[in-house]
Amino acid sequence: MSKKIDAYKLYLFLVGATAFSFSLFSTMSGVYRVDVGLTALELVLVGTMLELSVFIFEIPTGIVADVYSRRLSIIIGYGIIGLGFILEGSFRLVGVIWLAQ
């Protein structure tokens, strides 16, 4: 007999874990980027790359959500965000930090 996880409890856990992770990452990434030696202009460009990538990936994510499922779209989105976090922390290069956005 398999136990199903209540969808509402899973949602609350996911929202809480996501909020905690993004808060932790945004604080740590600011310190990390300054430690890497990014200038003020490069920090602004990192933010610009982040916003540009959000804008560009909204359309394919919406298509995946409409054609296949919203669940798959969310899983892919979290996977890409996680890969970006890992990529940014793995290399201390400005170009890689921009790419990770």
mmCIF file of C-alpha atoms in Angstrom:
data_model
loop_
_atom_site.group_PDB
_atom_site.id
_atom_site.type_symbol
_atom_site.label_atom_id
_atom_site.label_comp_id
_atom_site.label_asym_id
_atom_site.label_seq_id
_atom_site.Cartn_x
_atom_site.Cartn_y
_atom_site.Cartn_z
ATOM 1 C CA MET A 1 0.000 0.000 0.000
ATOM 2 C CA SER A 2 1.619 3.251 -1.078
ATOM 3 C CA LYS A 3 1.080 6.452 0.832
ATOM 4 C CA LYS A 4 0.271 9.483 -1.284
ATOM 5 C CA ILE A 5 1.600 12.827 -0.196
ATOM 6 C CA ASP A 6 -1.090 15.416 0.335
ATOM 7 C CA ALA A 7 -0.808 17.970 -2.485
ATOM 8 C CA TYR A 8 -1.426 20.933 -0.175
ATOM 9 C CA LYS A 9 1.299 19.871 2.267
ATOM 10 C CA LEU A 10 3.696 19.294 -0.610
ATOM 11 C CA TYR A 11 2.870 22.743 -1.991
ATOM 12 C CA LEU A 12 3.502 24.398 1.382
ATOM 13 C CA PHE A 13 6.807 22.556 1.736
ATOM 14 C CA LEU A 14 7.857 23.522 -1.795
ATOM 15 C CA VAL A 15 6.967 27.190 -1.287
ATOM 16 C CA GLY A 16 8.780 27.309 2.058
ATOM 17 C CA ALA A 17 11.876 25.536 0.779
ATOM 18 C CA THR A 18 11.967 27.742 -2.312
ATOM 19 C CA ALA A 19 11.633 30.953 -0.292
ATOM 20 C CA PHE A 20 14.391 29.846 2.081
ATOM 21 C CA SER A 21 16.683 28.756 -0.775
ATOM 22 C CA PHE A 22 16.241 31.952 -2.777
ATOM 23 C CA SER A 23 16.767 34.119 0.308
ATOM 24 C CA LEU A 24 19.923 32.226 1.193
ATOM 25 C CA PHE A 25 21.225 32.236 -2.376
ATOM 26 C CA SER A 26 20.532 35.922 -3.020
ATOM 27 C CA THR A 27 22.427 36.878 0.137
ATOM 28 C CA MET A 28 25.321 34.522 -0.490
ATOM 29 C CA SER A 29 25.598 35.314 -4.204
ATOM 30 C CA GLY A 30 26.017 39.025 -3.513
ATOM 31 C CA VAL A 31 28.916 38.338 -1.160
ATOM 32 C CA TYR A 32 30.344 35.740 -3.567
ATOM 33 C CA ARG A 33 30.196 38.071 -6.570
ATOM 34 C CA VAL A 34 31.980 40.856 -4.695
ATOM 35 C CA ASP A 35 34.569 38.320 -3.488
ATOM 36 C CA VAL A 36 35.138 37.208 -7.087
ATOM 37 C CA GLY A 37 35.946 40.845 -7.842
ATOM 38 C CA LEU A 38 33.059 41.966 -10.013
ATOM 39 C CA THR A 39 32.908 45.712 -10.598
ATOM 40 C CA ALA A 40 29.733 47.747 -10.212
ATOM 41 C CA LEU A 41 29.116 47.580 -13.969
ATOM 42 C CA GLU A 42 29.574 43.809 -14.012
ATOM 43 C CA LEU A 43 27.143 43.443 -11.101
ATOM 44 C CA VAL A 44 24.563 45.459 -13.040
ATOM 45 C CA LEU A 45 25.183 43.284 -16.102
ATOM 46 C CA VAL A 46 24.626 40.138 -13.994
ATOM 47 C CA GLY A 47 21.225 41.519 -12.954
ATOM 48 C CA THR A 48 20.452 42.428 -16.555
ATOM 49 C CA MET A 49 21.342 38.911 -17.720
ATOM 50 C CA LEU A 50 19.093 37.456 -15.027
ATOM 51 C CA GLU A 51 16.111 39.553 -16.082
ATOM 52 C CA LEU A 52 16.764 38.867 -19.767
ATOM 53 C CA SER A 53 16.892 35.113 -19.177
ATOM 54 C CA VAL A 54 13.624 35.242 -17.222
ATOM 55 C CA PHE A 55 12.018 37.128 -20.111
ATOM 56 C CA ILE A 56 13.364 34.735 -22.763
ATOM 57 C CA PHE A 57 12.486 31.493 -20.939
ATOM 58 C CA GLU A 58 8.910 32.474 -20.067
ATOM 59 C CA ILE A 59 7.620 31.609 -23.549
ATOM 60 C CA PRO A 60 9.089 28.061 -23.794
ATOM 61 C CA THR A 61 8.036 27.359 -20.217
ATOM 62 C CA GLY A 62 4.492 28.449 -21.019
ATOM 63 C CA ILE A 63 4.428 26.220 -24.087
ATOM 64 C CA VAL A 64 5.595 23.219 -22.037
ATOM 65 C CA ALA A 65 2.939 23.996 -19.418
ATOM 66 C CA ASP A 66 0.169 24.290 -22.023
ATOM 67 C CA VAL A 67 1.134 21.346 -24.227
ATOM 68 C CA TYR A 68 2.398 18.830 -21.661
ATOM 69 C CA SER A 69 1.744 19.757 -18.034
ATOM 70 C CA ARG A 70 2.309 22.502 -15.518
ATOM 71 C CA ARG A 71 3.991 20.010 -13.227
ATOM 72 C CA LEU A 72 6.611 19.183 -15.864
ATOM 73 C CA SER A 73 7.163 22.887 -16.492
ATOM 74 C CA ILE A 74 7.789 23.513 -12.789
ATOM 75 C CA ILE A 75 10.152 20.544 -12.518
ATOM 76 C CA ILE A 76 12.157 21.709 -15.543
ATOM 77 C CA GLY A 77 12.246 25.261 -14.178
ATOM 78 C CA TYR A 78 13.542 24.196 -10.771
ATOM 79 C CA GLY A 79 16.107 21.960 -12.451
ATOM 80 C CA ILE A 80 17.436 24.802 -14.599
ATOM 81 C CA ILE A 81 17.586 27.145 -11.606
ATOM 82 C CA GLY A 82 19.497 24.520 -9.618
ATOM 83 C CA LEU A 83 21.960 23.995 -12.460
ATOM 84 C CA GLY A 84 22.502 27.751 -12.620
ATOM 85 C CA PHE A 85 23.242 27.876 -8.886
ATOM 86 C CA ILE A 86 25.735 25.018 -9.189
ATOM 87 C CA LEU A 87 27.375 26.494 -12.290
ATOM 88 C CA GLU A 88 27.810 29.914 -10.711
ATOM 89 C CA GLY A 89 29.372 28.496 -7.566
ATOM 90 C CA SER A 90 31.686 26.127 -9.415
ATOM 91 C CA PHE A 91 33.686 28.653 -11.435
ATOM 92 C CA ARG A 92 35.028 32.030 -10.360
ATOM 93 C CA LEU A 93 34.778 33.588 -13.827
ATOM 94 C CA VAL A 94 32.649 36.578 -14.818
ATOM 95 C CA GLY A 95 31.502 34.940 -18.065
ATOM 96 C CA VAL A 96 30.356 31.811 -16.253
ATOM 97 C CA ILE A 97 28.481 33.910 -13.691
ATOM 98 C CA TRP A 98 26.682 35.690 -16.557
ATOM 99 C CA LEU A 99 25.926 32.357 -18.228
ATOM 100 C CA ALA A 100 24.563 30.903 -14.982
ATOM 101 C CA GLN A 101 21.885 33.556 -14.867
#
